[in-house]
Amino acid sequence: MNNKLSTINPQPSTVLIGITGGIAAYKICELIRMFKRHGANVYVVCTPNALNFVTCLTLRSLSGNEVAVEQFEIEEFKPEHISCAERADVMVIAPCSANTLSKLAQGICDNLLTSVACAFSKPVIIAPAMNCNMWENKIIQENAARLERAGYEILPPDEGFLACGYSGKGRLCKLEKIFDRVQSTLSLRERAGVRGLLKIVITAGGTVENIDPVRYISNHSSGKMGAALAKAARRMGAQVVLIDAAEHSALELQKAVKAEAADADCIIMAAAVADYRPKEAAAQKIKKDLSPRPLWEREETLSEPNGELSVSGEGSLTLELIPNPDILQELCKNKREGQIIVGFCAESENLLENAKEKIKRKGCDFLVANDISRKDIGFGADENEVYILDKNLNAAKLDKAPKAVIAAKILEAIYGG
Ligand code: CTP
């Protein structure tokens, strides 16, 4: 943990902390002190139940600001939940009870905290804490996943002894973890802010090459890494254009990317683009050849294994493939001053060796190298472990983590250097 909150930001950052009714609420007093020690402004918004665990006076004394609890205590002209939401750079909800988590997931705004969170257009980091059985409950898990899909960041609870007497996953995660997430979120936004509003174009998933109206050629790319990057880039405050490769052939993707490239500050080609396409996609469904022809009319070669006559190639269909353009290489060739271009590569062997050759050949600023020989990471998995290479062939390993974390780290590597 370092002093980035005050040193990176020329203006002190403003952190809005939402506290709900849970025993871990007392720990947030220390979290407020951590933010204050690092130079941040802190505002606190509580659910009425939170005040059963910690007093308004404590929170006000530590934060140095009035604590907002009731929806209709409007001091300024603007409704309180809107002015709170406008003031802060990031919102942290900790501890977040099962009740508040579920309300947020459904867009229910029945108190000041849920209304503020709903109106908050900047990053929201949620640290749930509850009984372990409540956390494992399918409905709570689905609500947490729904929030993640909507762009909220969830810091899952830790395992250990719980105040309710149970032992399991439910404890508020470590305060340092919350602090570090806030810090990295703020520093990413700050870097983006220094360069003005960034436009980041991201491609995700695998392209689709039609063979006929029924069949196509594609690959195993799920698009999860690209989607995680889009979320992380949005959190950083960038204007994001996410292009889903699964809706495009390579040629169509090339056109779509070109249309967005001119004013893009950064282009991330996470898509798996087909290197070849059928020379011609058939207009009608290709039918099986059902008419057996006499041997003497067939073009296939005749061979005589074991002394018997046999036909090789009978019933086979040959598809002629022609190369697709290399979109990434073309983008790099035409890149404008200051534009950052990031490629991905999927390798089943010699990961770093192939990645180094590829970054040189394509000419991109960064290349993220995936090992697709492992089932637990890469294609389709929720986690990833990658190397990120820069132009000088320096490679940094990003240890196995959820794709959301890897995505944030990739952006940190791009904008941190
Ligand atoms: N890429 C591209 N256009 C292509 C092929 C790939 O823009 N026709 C991009 C991908 O989006 C990715 C990077 O190039 O960012 C590397 O893709 P990869 O398939 O690993 O590289 P290839 O050049 O296709 O090399 P190979 O398949 O031979 O390993």
Tab-separated table of C-alpha atoms and ligand atoms in Angstrom:
chain	number	residue	atom	x	y	z
A	1	MET	CA	0.000	0.000	0.000
A	2	ASN	CA	1.457	3.389	-0.842
A	3	ASN	CA	0.462	6.977	-0.784
A	4	LYS	CA	-1.078	7.230	-4.251
A	5	LEU	CA	-4.412	8.732	-3.240
A	6	SER	CA	-2.757	12.028	-2.409
A	7	THR	CA	0.355	11.896	-4.568
A	8	ILE	CA	-1.098	10.901	-7.946
A	9	ASN	CA	-4.097	13.143	-7.805
A	10	PRO	CA	-3.421	16.856	-7.936
A	11	GLN	CA	-6.898	17.327	-6.421
A	12	PRO	CA	-7.672	15.124	-3.441
A	13	SER	CA	-9.966	12.272	-4.381
A	14	THR	CA	-13.411	12.021	-2.859
A	15	VAL	CA	-14.514	8.633	-1.616
A	16	LEU	CA	-18.144	7.995	-0.742
A	17	ILE	CA	-18.538	5.132	1.721
A	18	GLY	CA	-21.898	3.394	2.055
A	19	ILE	CA	-22.369	1.389	5.257
A	20	THR	CA	-25.168	-1.127	5.752
A	21	GLY	CA	-26.375	-2.946	8.865
A	22	GLY	CA	-23.847	-5.646	9.655
A	23	ILE	CA	-21.427	-6.283	12.490
A	24	ALA	CA	-18.468	-5.503	10.187
A	25	ALA	CA	-19.695	-1.875	10.135
A	26	TYR	CA	-17.330	-1.151	13.029
A	27	LYS	CA	-14.350	-1.997	10.798
A	28	ILE	CA	-15.268	0.827	8.441
A	29	CYS	CA	-14.149	3.353	11.054
A	30	GLU	CA	-10.595	2.187	10.345
A	31	LEU	CA	-11.203	2.257	6.570
A	32	ILE	CA	-12.279	5.904	6.829
A	33	ARG	CA	-9.066	6.662	8.743
A	34	MET	CA	-6.997	4.939	6.032
A	35	PHE	CA	-8.547	7.101	3.319
A	36	LYS	CA	-8.185	10.250	5.410
A	37	ARG	CA	-4.532	9.450	6.197
A	38	HIS	CA	-3.912	9.240	2.455
A	39	GLY	CA	-5.400	12.639	1.790
A	40	ALA	CA	-8.859	11.725	0.461
A	41	ASN	CA	-12.126	13.497	1.235
A	42	VAL	CA	-14.553	11.026	2.744
A	43	TYR	CA	-18.331	11.186	2.826
A	44	VAL	CA	-20.422	8.548	4.523
A	45	VAL	CA	-23.934	7.430	3.706
A	46	CYS	CA	-25.558	4.834	5.983
A	47	THR	CA	-28.661	2.718	5.976
A	48	PRO	CA	-30.685	3.330	9.153
A	49	ASN	CA	-29.731	-0.211	10.312
A	50	ALA	CA	-26.005	0.565	10.063
A	51	LEU	CA	-26.436	2.945	12.973
A	52	ASN	CA	-27.312	-0.019	15.196
A	53	PHE	CA	-23.665	-1.049	14.856
A	54	VAL	CA	-21.777	2.237	14.681
A	55	THR	CA	-22.749	5.755	15.726
A	56	CYS	CA	-23.263	8.781	13.552
A	57	LEU	CA	-20.989	10.749	15.862
A	58	THR	CA	-18.072	8.332	15.326
A	59	LEU	CA	-18.485	8.382	11.552
A	60	ARG	CA	-18.830	12.159	11.470
A	61	SER	CA	-15.772	12.663	13.695
A	62	LEU	CA	-13.618	10.331	11.571
A	63	SER	CA	-14.763	11.536	8.152
A	64	GLY	CA	-14.985	15.208	9.079
A	65	ASN	CA	-18.314	15.437	7.249
A	66	GLU	CA	-21.988	15.126	8.065
A	67	VAL	CA	-23.236	11.565	7.724
A	68	ALA	CA	-26.191	11.114	5.380
A	69	VAL	CA	-28.846	8.636	6.446
A	70	GLU	CA	-32.345	9.767	5.628
A	71	GLN	CA	-33.527	10.376	2.099
A	72	PHE	CA	-35.346	13.595	2.850
A	73	GLU	CA	-32.799	15.501	4.950
A	74	ILE	CA	-32.230	17.894	2.052
A	75	GLU	CA	-29.884	20.734	2.948
A	76	GLU	CA	-28.945	21.978	-0.482
A	77	PHE	CA	-31.089	22.799	-3.450
A	78	LYS	CA	-30.227	19.500	-5.093
A	79	PRO	CA	-31.707	16.300	-3.679
A	80	GLU	CA	-29.117	14.798	-1.331
A	81	HIS	CA	-28.661	11.550	-3.239
A	82	ILE	CA	-27.812	13.443	-6.405
A	83	SER	CA	-25.320	15.835	-4.790
A	84	CYS	CA	-23.607	12.982	-2.889
A	85	ALA	CA	-23.308	11.063	-6.117
A	86	GLU	CA	-21.864	14.052	-7.977
A	87	ARG	CA	-19.271	14.903	-5.340
A	88	ALA	CA	-17.503	11.560	-5.161
A	89	ASP	CA	-15.016	9.918	-7.548
A	90	VAL	CA	-15.755	6.420	-6.318
A	91	MET	CA	-18.301	4.752	-4.051
A	92	VAL	CA	-17.515	1.858	-1.719
A	93	ILE	CA	-20.338	-0.104	-0.089
A	94	ALA	CA	-18.889	-1.979	2.897
A	95	PRO	CA	-20.102	-4.002	4.580
A	96	CYS	CA	-22.836	-4.697	2.067
A	97	SER	CA	-25.602	-6.845	3.568
A	98	ALA	CA	-27.469	-9.520	1.604
A	99	ASN	CA	-30.489	-7.231	1.738
A	100	THR	CA	-28.756	-4.179	0.226
A	101	LEU	CA	-26.892	-6.315	-2.325
A	102	SER	CA	-30.182	-7.777	-3.534
A	103	LYS	CA	-31.913	-4.398	-3.631
A	104	LEU	CA	-29.069	-2.928	-5.686
A	105	ALA	CA	-29.251	-5.877	-8.072
A	106	GLN	CA	-32.954	-5.202	-8.632
A	107	GLY	CA	-32.695	-1.411	-8.808
A	108	ILE	CA	-34.727	-0.902	-5.637
A	109	CYS	CA	-34.124	2.532	-4.126
A	110	ASP	CA	-35.944	2.526	-0.801
A	111	ASN	CA	-33.393	4.428	1.287
A	112	LEU	CA	-30.723	7.058	0.781
A	113	LEU	CA	-27.863	4.568	0.313
A	114	THR	CA	-29.598	2.517	-2.383
A	115	SER	CA	-30.791	5.711	-4.114
A	116	VAL	CA	-27.271	7.184	-4.121
A	117	ALA	CA	-25.775	3.942	-5.447
A	118	CYS	CA	-28.385	3.791	-8.195
A	119	ALA	CA	-27.709	7.398	-9.231
A	120	PHE	CA	-23.927	6.952	-9.100
A	121	SER	CA	-22.415	6.898	-12.570
A	122	LYS	CA	-18.801	6.389	-11.471
A	123	PRO	CA	-17.182	3.203	-10.137
A	124	VAL	CA	-18.963	1.366	-7.317
A	125	ILE	CA	-17.015	-1.219	-5.305
A	126	ILE	CA	-19.087	-3.574	-3.167
A	127	ALA	CA	-17.660	-5.601	-0.273
A	128	PRO	CA	-20.376	-7.976	0.979
A	129	ALA	CA	-20.310	-9.442	4.495
A	130	MET	CA	-22.930	-11.825	5.857
A	131	ASN	CA	-23.535	-15.283	7.274
A	132	CYS	CA	-21.801	-17.917	5.111
A	133	ASN	CA	-25.046	-19.712	4.240
A	134	MET	CA	-26.584	-16.430	3.119
A	135	TRP	CA	-23.555	-15.752	0.892
A	136	GLU	CA	-23.745	-19.246	-0.629
A	137	ASN	CA	-27.515	-18.884	-1.232
A	138	LYS	CA	-28.151	-19.217	-4.955
A	139	ILE	CA	-30.273	-16.079	-5.073
A	140	ILE	CA	-27.570	-13.976	-3.415
A	141	GLN	CA	-24.952	-15.447	-5.762
A	142	GLU	CA	-27.137	-14.622	-8.762
A	143	ASN	CA	-27.680	-11.084	-7.504
A	144	ALA	CA	-23.926	-10.621	-7.002
A	145	ALA	CA	-23.286	-11.931	-10.519
A	146	ARG	CA	-25.965	-9.601	-11.884
A	147	LEU	CA	-24.271	-6.630	-10.235
A	148	GLU	CA	-20.921	-7.678	-11.702
A	149	ARG	CA	-22.445	-7.926	-15.151
A	150	ALA	CA	-23.806	-4.415	-14.719
A	151	GLY	CA	-20.288	-3.128	-14.044
A	152	TYR	CA	-20.192	-3.089	-10.228
A	153	GLU	CA	-17.062	-4.502	-8.697
A	154	ILE	CA	-17.619	-7.167	-6.059
A	155	LEU	CA	-14.892	-7.966	-3.535
A	156	PRO	CA	-16.073	-11.372	-2.280
A	157	PRO	CA	-16.065	-12.049	1.461
A	158	ASP	CA	-13.181	-13.893	3.110
A	159	GLU	CA	-13.413	-17.234	4.815
A	160	GLY	CA	-13.098	-17.509	8.587
A	161	PHE	CA	-14.860	-17.314	11.917
A	162	LEU	CA	-18.058	-15.258	11.687
A	163	ALA	CA	-19.671	-13.140	14.391
A	164	CYS	CA	-22.824	-15.280	14.127
A	165	GLY	CA	-20.830	-18.275	15.383
A	166	TYR	CA	-20.498	-20.022	12.011
A	167	SER	CA	-17.247	-20.577	10.199
A	168	GLY	CA	-17.156	-20.090	6.425
A	169	LYS	CA	-17.106	-17.531	3.625
A	170	GLY	CA	-18.793	-14.374	4.851
A	171	ARG	CA	-16.295	-12.111	6.600
A	172	LEU	CA	-15.738	-8.673	5.149
A	173	CYS	CA	-12.608	-8.903	2.985
A	174	LYS	CA	-9.452	-7.262	4.318
A	175	LEU	CA	-9.589	-3.459	4.545
A	176	GLU	CA	-6.281	-3.276	2.630
A	177	LYS	CA	-7.966	-5.062	-0.276
A	178	ILE	CA	-10.772	-2.485	-0.361
A	179	PHE	CA	-8.273	0.337	-0.058
A	180	ASP	CA	-6.083	-1.045	-2.870
A	181	ARG	CA	-9.069	-1.517	-5.228
A	182	VAL	CA	-10.182	2.053	-4.613
A	183	GLN	CA	-6.674	3.309	-5.127
A	184	SER	CA	-6.117	1.457	-8.390
A	185	THR	CA	-9.548	2.511	-9.677
A	186	LEU	CA	-8.809	6.142	-8.866
A	187	SER	CA	-5.325	6.107	-10.313
A	188	LEU	CA	-6.605	4.602	-13.574
A	189	ARG	CA	-9.251	7.308	-13.808
A	190	GLU	CA	-6.680	9.933	-12.966
A	191	ARG	CA	-4.378	8.774	-15.740
A	192	ALA	CA	-7.292	8.792	-18.136
A	193	GLY	CA	-8.280	12.252	-16.923
A	194	VAL	CA	-4.795	13.603	-17.528
A	195	ARG	CA	-5.179	12.668	-21.188
A	196	GLY	CA	-8.741	13.926	-21.440
A	197	LEU	CA	-11.643	11.605	-22.199
A	198	LEU	CA	-10.225	8.455	-23.701
A	199	LYS	CA	-11.917	6.564	-26.486
A	200	ILE	CA	-11.057	2.878	-26.248
A	201	VAL	CA	-12.141	0.440	-28.959
A	202	ILE	CA	-12.210	-3.209	-27.911
A	203	THR	CA	-12.928	-6.266	-30.053
A	204	ALA	CA	-14.017	-9.474	-28.318
A	205	GLY	CA	-14.916	-13.058	-29.227
A	206	GLY	CA	-14.339	-15.111	-32.343
A	207	THR	CA	-15.170	-14.091	-35.904
A	208	VAL	CA	-17.600	-16.157	-37.980
A	209	GLU	CA	-16.912	-17.175	-41.604
A	210	ASN	CA	-19.931	-18.538	-43.420
A	211	ILE	CA	-19.573	-21.659	-45.538
A	212	ASP	CA	-23.212	-21.645	-46.619
A	213	PRO	CA	-26.434	-20.313	-45.015
A	214	VAL	CA	-26.216	-23.076	-42.368
A	215	ARG	CA	-22.540	-23.722	-41.567
A	216	TYR	CA	-19.685	-21.528	-40.525
A	217	ILE	CA	-16.052	-21.590	-39.380
A	218	SER	CA	-15.274	-20.023	-36.019
A	219	ASN	CA	-13.159	-20.664	-32.916
A	220	HIS	CA	-13.432	-21.193	-29.153
A	221	SER	CA	-13.021	-17.557	-28.103
A	222	SER	CA	-15.850	-16.710	-25.656
A	223	GLY	CA	-15.377	-12.940	-25.617
A	224	LYS	CA	-15.180	-12.900	-21.791
A	225	MET	CA	-11.747	-11.265	-21.678
A	226	GLY	CA	-12.811	-8.507	-24.082
A	227	ALA	CA	-16.017	-7.913	-22.114
A	228	ALA	CA	-14.019	-7.668	-18.867
A	229	LEU	CA	-11.694	-5.158	-20.526
A	230	ALA	CA	-14.670	-3.088	-21.659
A	231	LYS	CA	-16.018	-2.991	-18.091
A	232	ALA	CA	-12.647	-2.057	-16.634
A	233	ALA	CA	-12.176	0.665	-19.256
A	234	ARG	CA	-15.630	2.100	-18.509
A	235	ARG	CA	-14.810	2.139	-14.813
A	236	MET	CA	-11.692	4.065	-15.644
A	237	GLY	CA	-13.946	6.703	-17.164
A	238	ALA	CA	-13.212	5.969	-20.822
A	239	GLN	CA	-15.692	6.080	-23.666
A	240	VAL	CA	-15.756	2.443	-24.741
A	241	VAL	CA	-16.750	0.936	-28.070
A	242	LEU	CA	-17.058	-2.829	-27.701
A	243	ILE	CA	-17.258	-4.726	-30.984
A	244	ASP	CA	-18.525	-8.299	-30.728
A	245	ALA	CA	-16.577	-10.335	-33.273
A	246	ALA	CA	-19.165	-13.145	-33.119
A	247	GLU	CA	-21.465	-10.899	-35.147
A	248	HIS	CA	-18.895	-10.358	-37.859
A	249	SER	CA	-16.727	-12.093	-40.424
A	250	ALA	CA	-13.082	-10.967	-40.438
A	251	LEU	CA	-13.806	-8.618	-43.364
A	252	GLU	CA	-16.827	-7.124	-41.582
A	253	LEU	CA	-14.826	-6.774	-38.360
A	254	GLN	CA	-12.089	-4.996	-40.293
A	255	LYS	CA	-14.678	-2.511	-41.582
A	256	ALA	CA	-16.248	-2.011	-38.137
A	257	VAL	CA	-12.879	-1.413	-36.460
A	258	LYS	CA	-11.729	0.941	-39.229
A	259	ALA	CA	-14.874	3.026	-38.758
A	260	GLU	CA	-13.996	3.576	-35.084
A	261	ALA	CA	-10.196	3.693	-35.345
A	262	ALA	CA	-9.522	7.225	-36.562
A	263	ASP	CA	-10.356	9.027	-33.305
A	264	ALA	CA	-9.618	6.129	-30.939
A	265	ASP	CA	-6.931	6.684	-28.302
A	266	CYS	CA	-6.512	2.983	-27.798
A	267	ILE	CA	-7.544	-0.119	-29.744
A	268	ILE	CA	-7.495	-3.493	-28.033
A	269	MET	CA	-7.801	-6.429	-30.415
A	270	ALA	CA	-8.885	-9.160	-27.991
A	271	ALA	CA	-10.908	-10.845	-30.762
A	272	ALA	CA	-9.790	-14.141	-32.239
A	273	VAL	CA	-9.877	-13.362	-35.958
A	274	ALA	CA	-10.075	-16.188	-38.497
A	275	ASP	CA	-6.919	-16.220	-40.579
A	276	TYR	CA	-8.766	-17.825	-43.514
A	277	ARG	CA	-12.260	-17.735	-44.994
A	278	PRO	CA	-13.977	-19.910	-47.611
A	279	LYS	CA	-13.160	-18.585	-51.073
A	280	GLU	CA	-16.847	-18.299	-51.702
A	281	ALA	CA	-19.726	-18.801	-49.291
A	282	ALA	CA	-22.382	-20.906	-51.063
A	283	ALA	CA	-25.663	-19.031	-51.566
A	284	GLN	CA	-27.667	-22.198	-50.876
A	285	LYS	CA	-27.155	-24.984	-48.383
A	286	ILE	CA	-24.500	-27.393	-49.646
A	287	LYS	CA	-26.139	-30.825	-50.045
A	288	LYS	CA	-24.472	-34.188	-49.553
A	289	ASP	CA	-23.651	-35.972	-52.783
A	290	LEU	CA	-25.984	-38.989	-52.570
A	291	SER	CA	-25.546	-40.364	-56.069
A	292	PRO	CA	-22.966	-43.155	-56.069
A	293	ARG	CA	-21.096	-43.138	-59.327
A	294	PRO	CA	-19.467	-46.104	-60.999
A	295	LEU	CA	-15.783	-46.479	-60.186
A	296	TRP	CA	-14.611	-45.557	-63.682
A	297	GLU	CA	-16.343	-42.125	-63.444
A	298	ARG	CA	-14.711	-41.173	-60.142
A	299	GLU	CA	-11.713	-38.833	-60.053
A	300	GLU	CA	-10.367	-40.206	-56.759
A	301	THR	CA	-7.203	-42.228	-56.750
A	302	LEU	CA	-7.433	-45.976	-56.661
A	303	SER	CA	-5.163	-47.834	-54.313
A	304	GLU	CA	-4.681	-51.458	-53.526
A	305	PRO	CA	-4.061	-51.961	-49.785
A	306	ASN	CA	-4.069	-55.656	-48.871
A	307	GLY	CA	-4.543	-56.498	-52.505
A	308	GLU	CA	-8.121	-55.107	-52.593
A	309	LEU	CA	-9.328	-52.209	-54.639
A	310	SER	CA	-10.475	-49.224	-52.566
A	311	VAL	CA	-11.349	-45.635	-53.222
A	312	SER	CA	-9.826	-42.869	-51.181
A	313	GLY	CA	-11.616	-39.534	-50.978
A	314	GLU	CA	-15.042	-40.992	-51.725
A	315	GLY	CA	-17.744	-38.600	-50.475
A	316	SER	CA	-15.273	-35.970	-49.272
A	317	LEU	CA	-15.811	-32.271	-49.781
A	318	THR	CA	-12.977	-29.853	-50.352
A	319	LEU	CA	-13.340	-26.318	-49.084
A	320	GLU	CA	-10.972	-23.789	-50.570
A	321	LEU	CA	-9.838	-21.195	-48.028
A	322	ILE	CA	-8.229	-17.867	-48.781
A	323	PRO	CA	-6.377	-15.601	-46.336
A	324	ASN	CA	-8.106	-12.824	-44.409
A	325	PRO	CA	-6.430	-9.460	-43.934
A	326	ASP	CA	-4.506	-9.006	-40.689
A	327	ILE	CA	-6.565	-6.264	-39.027
A	328	LEU	CA	-4.106	-5.657	-36.187
A	329	GLN	CA	-1.109	-5.346	-38.485
A	330	GLU	CA	-2.982	-2.913	-40.693
A	331	LEU	CA	-4.043	-0.804	-37.673
A	332	CYS	CA	-0.434	-0.651	-36.504
A	333	LYS	CA	0.771	0.431	-39.930
A	334	ASN	CA	-1.733	3.290	-40.049
A	335	LYS	CA	-1.623	4.220	-36.386
A	336	ARG	CA	-1.682	7.897	-35.572
A	337	GLU	CA	0.613	9.706	-33.138
A	338	GLY	CA	-0.169	8.844	-29.525
A	339	GLN	CA	-2.558	6.026	-30.364
A	340	ILE	CA	-1.981	2.827	-28.377
A	341	ILE	CA	-2.610	-0.493	-30.091
A	342	VAL	CA	-2.846	-3.698	-28.118
A	343	GLY	CA	-2.924	-7.194	-29.575
A	344	PHE	CA	-3.722	-10.525	-27.997
A	345	CYS	CA	-2.263	-13.869	-28.888
A	346	ALA	CA	-3.465	-17.345	-28.141
A	347	GLU	CA	-0.728	-19.961	-28.164
A	348	SER	CA	-0.790	-23.661	-27.434
A	349	GLU	CA	3.027	-23.966	-27.137
A	350	ASN	CA	6.158	-21.788	-26.786
A	351	LEU	CA	4.039	-18.938	-25.408
A	352	LEU	CA	6.680	-16.264	-24.847
A	353	GLU	CA	8.757	-17.142	-27.893
A	354	ASN	CA	5.715	-16.922	-30.195
A	355	ALA	CA	4.478	-13.775	-28.460
A	356	LYS	CA	7.794	-12.008	-28.981
A	357	GLU	CA	7.848	-12.927	-32.655
A	358	LYS	CA	4.227	-11.770	-32.986
A	359	ILE	CA	4.613	-8.343	-31.352
A	360	LYS	CA	7.573	-7.641	-33.646
A	361	ARG	CA	5.726	-8.852	-36.749
A	362	LYS	CA	2.487	-6.996	-35.992
A	363	GLY	CA	4.111	-3.823	-34.641
A	364	CYS	CA	1.689	-3.245	-31.767
A	365	ASP	CA	2.531	-1.361	-28.563
A	366	PHE	CA	1.508	-4.195	-26.234
A	367	LEU	CA	0.668	-7.840	-26.702
A	368	VAL	CA	-1.225	-9.943	-24.177
A	369	ALA	CA	-0.194	-13.589	-24.435
A	370	ASN	CA	-2.624	-16.370	-23.453
A	371	ASP	CA	-1.731	-20.010	-22.927
A	372	ILE	CA	-4.653	-21.937	-24.420
A	373	SER	CA	-3.274	-25.374	-23.606
A	374	ARG	CA	-4.646	-25.012	-20.044
A	375	LYS	CA	-8.322	-25.642	-19.359
A	376	ASP	CA	-8.471	-23.493	-16.187
A	377	ILE	CA	-7.570	-20.260	-17.969
A	378	GLY	CA	-8.028	-18.641	-21.375
A	379	PHE	CA	-10.794	-19.666	-23.802
A	380	GLY	CA	-14.188	-19.789	-22.088
A	381	ALA	CA	-12.745	-19.753	-18.539
A	382	ASP	CA	-13.625	-17.104	-15.947
A	383	GLU	CA	-10.000	-16.745	-14.948
A	384	ASN	CA	-6.884	-15.977	-16.860
A	385	GLU	CA	-3.140	-15.869	-16.438
A	386	VAL	CA	-1.279	-13.899	-19.065
A	387	TYR	CA	1.961	-12.221	-19.962
A	388	ILE	CA	1.874	-8.656	-21.149
A	389	LEU	CA	4.687	-7.685	-23.487
A	390	ASP	CA	5.718	-4.193	-24.484
A	391	LYS	CA	7.487	-3.058	-27.657
A	392	ASN	CA	10.889	-3.615	-26.066
A	393	LEU	CA	9.931	-7.241	-25.477
A	394	ASN	CA	9.737	-6.807	-21.700
A	395	ALA	CA	7.260	-9.378	-20.438
A	396	ALA	CA	5.335	-9.045	-17.170
A	397	LYS	CA	3.361	-11.984	-15.807
A	398	LEU	CA	-0.145	-11.329	-14.497
A	399	ASP	CA	-0.841	-14.187	-12.084
A	400	LYS	CA	-4.010	-16.275	-12.341
A	401	ALA	CA	-7.026	-14.172	-11.331
A	402	PRO	CA	-10.625	-13.493	-12.450
A	403	LYS	CA	-10.735	-11.919	-15.890
A	404	ALA	CA	-12.069	-8.684	-14.309
A	405	VAL	CA	-8.868	-8.375	-12.284
A	406	ILE	CA	-6.640	-9.279	-15.246
A	407	ALA	CA	-8.486	-6.664	-17.329
A	408	ALA	CA	-7.847	-3.923	-14.751
A	409	LYS	CA	-4.190	-4.938	-14.586
A	410	ILE	CA	-3.829	-4.854	-18.369
A	411	LEU	CA	-5.181	-1.293	-18.400
A	412	GLU	CA	-2.887	-0.388	-15.513
A	413	ALA	CA	0.069	-1.762	-17.482
A	414	ILE	CA	-0.958	0.215	-20.576
A	415	TYR	CA	-1.602	3.504	-18.784
A	416	GLY	CA	0.745	3.020	-15.853
A	417	GLY	CA	3.968	3.101	-17.786
B	1	CTP	N1	-5.502	-10.609	-35.736
B	1	CTP	C1	-6.045	-9.737	-36.645
B	1	CTP	N2	-6.368	-10.172	-37.881
B	1	CTP	C2	-6.152	-11.454	-38.241
B	1	CTP	C3	-5.571	-12.358	-37.318
B	1	CTP	C4	-5.271	-11.912	-36.070
B	1	CTP	O1	-6.248	-8.580	-36.308
B	1	CTP	N3	-6.462	-11.837	-39.450
B	1	CTP	C5	-5.137	-10.112	-34.407
B	1	CTP	C6	-5.910	-10.734	-33.245
B	1	CTP	O2	-7.052	-9.963	-32.933
B	1	CTP	C7	-4.898	-10.693	-32.118
B	1	CTP	C8	-3.550	-10.808	-32.825
B	1	CTP	O3	-3.796	-10.440	-34.177
B	1	CTP	O4	-4.910	-9.463	-31.447
B	1	CTP	C9	-2.899	-12.150	-32.789
B	1	CTP	O5	-3.780	-13.132	-33.252
B	1	CTP	P1	-3.280	-14.628	-33.476
B	1	CTP	O6	-4.384	-15.435	-34.054
B	1	CTP	O7	-2.621	-15.126	-32.231
B	1	CTP	O8	-2.113	-14.369	-34.531
B	1	CTP	P2	-1.938	-14.748	-36.029
B	1	CTP	O9	-1.252	-13.625	-36.695
B	1	CTP	O10	-3.223	-15.179	-36.622
B	1	CTP	O11	-0.880	-15.937	-35.935
B	1	CTP	P3	-1.114	-17.521	-35.844
B	1	CTP	O12	-2.598	-17.770	-35.937
B	1	CTP	O13	-0.351	-18.037	-36.991
B	1	CTP	O14	-0.532	-17.907	-34.516
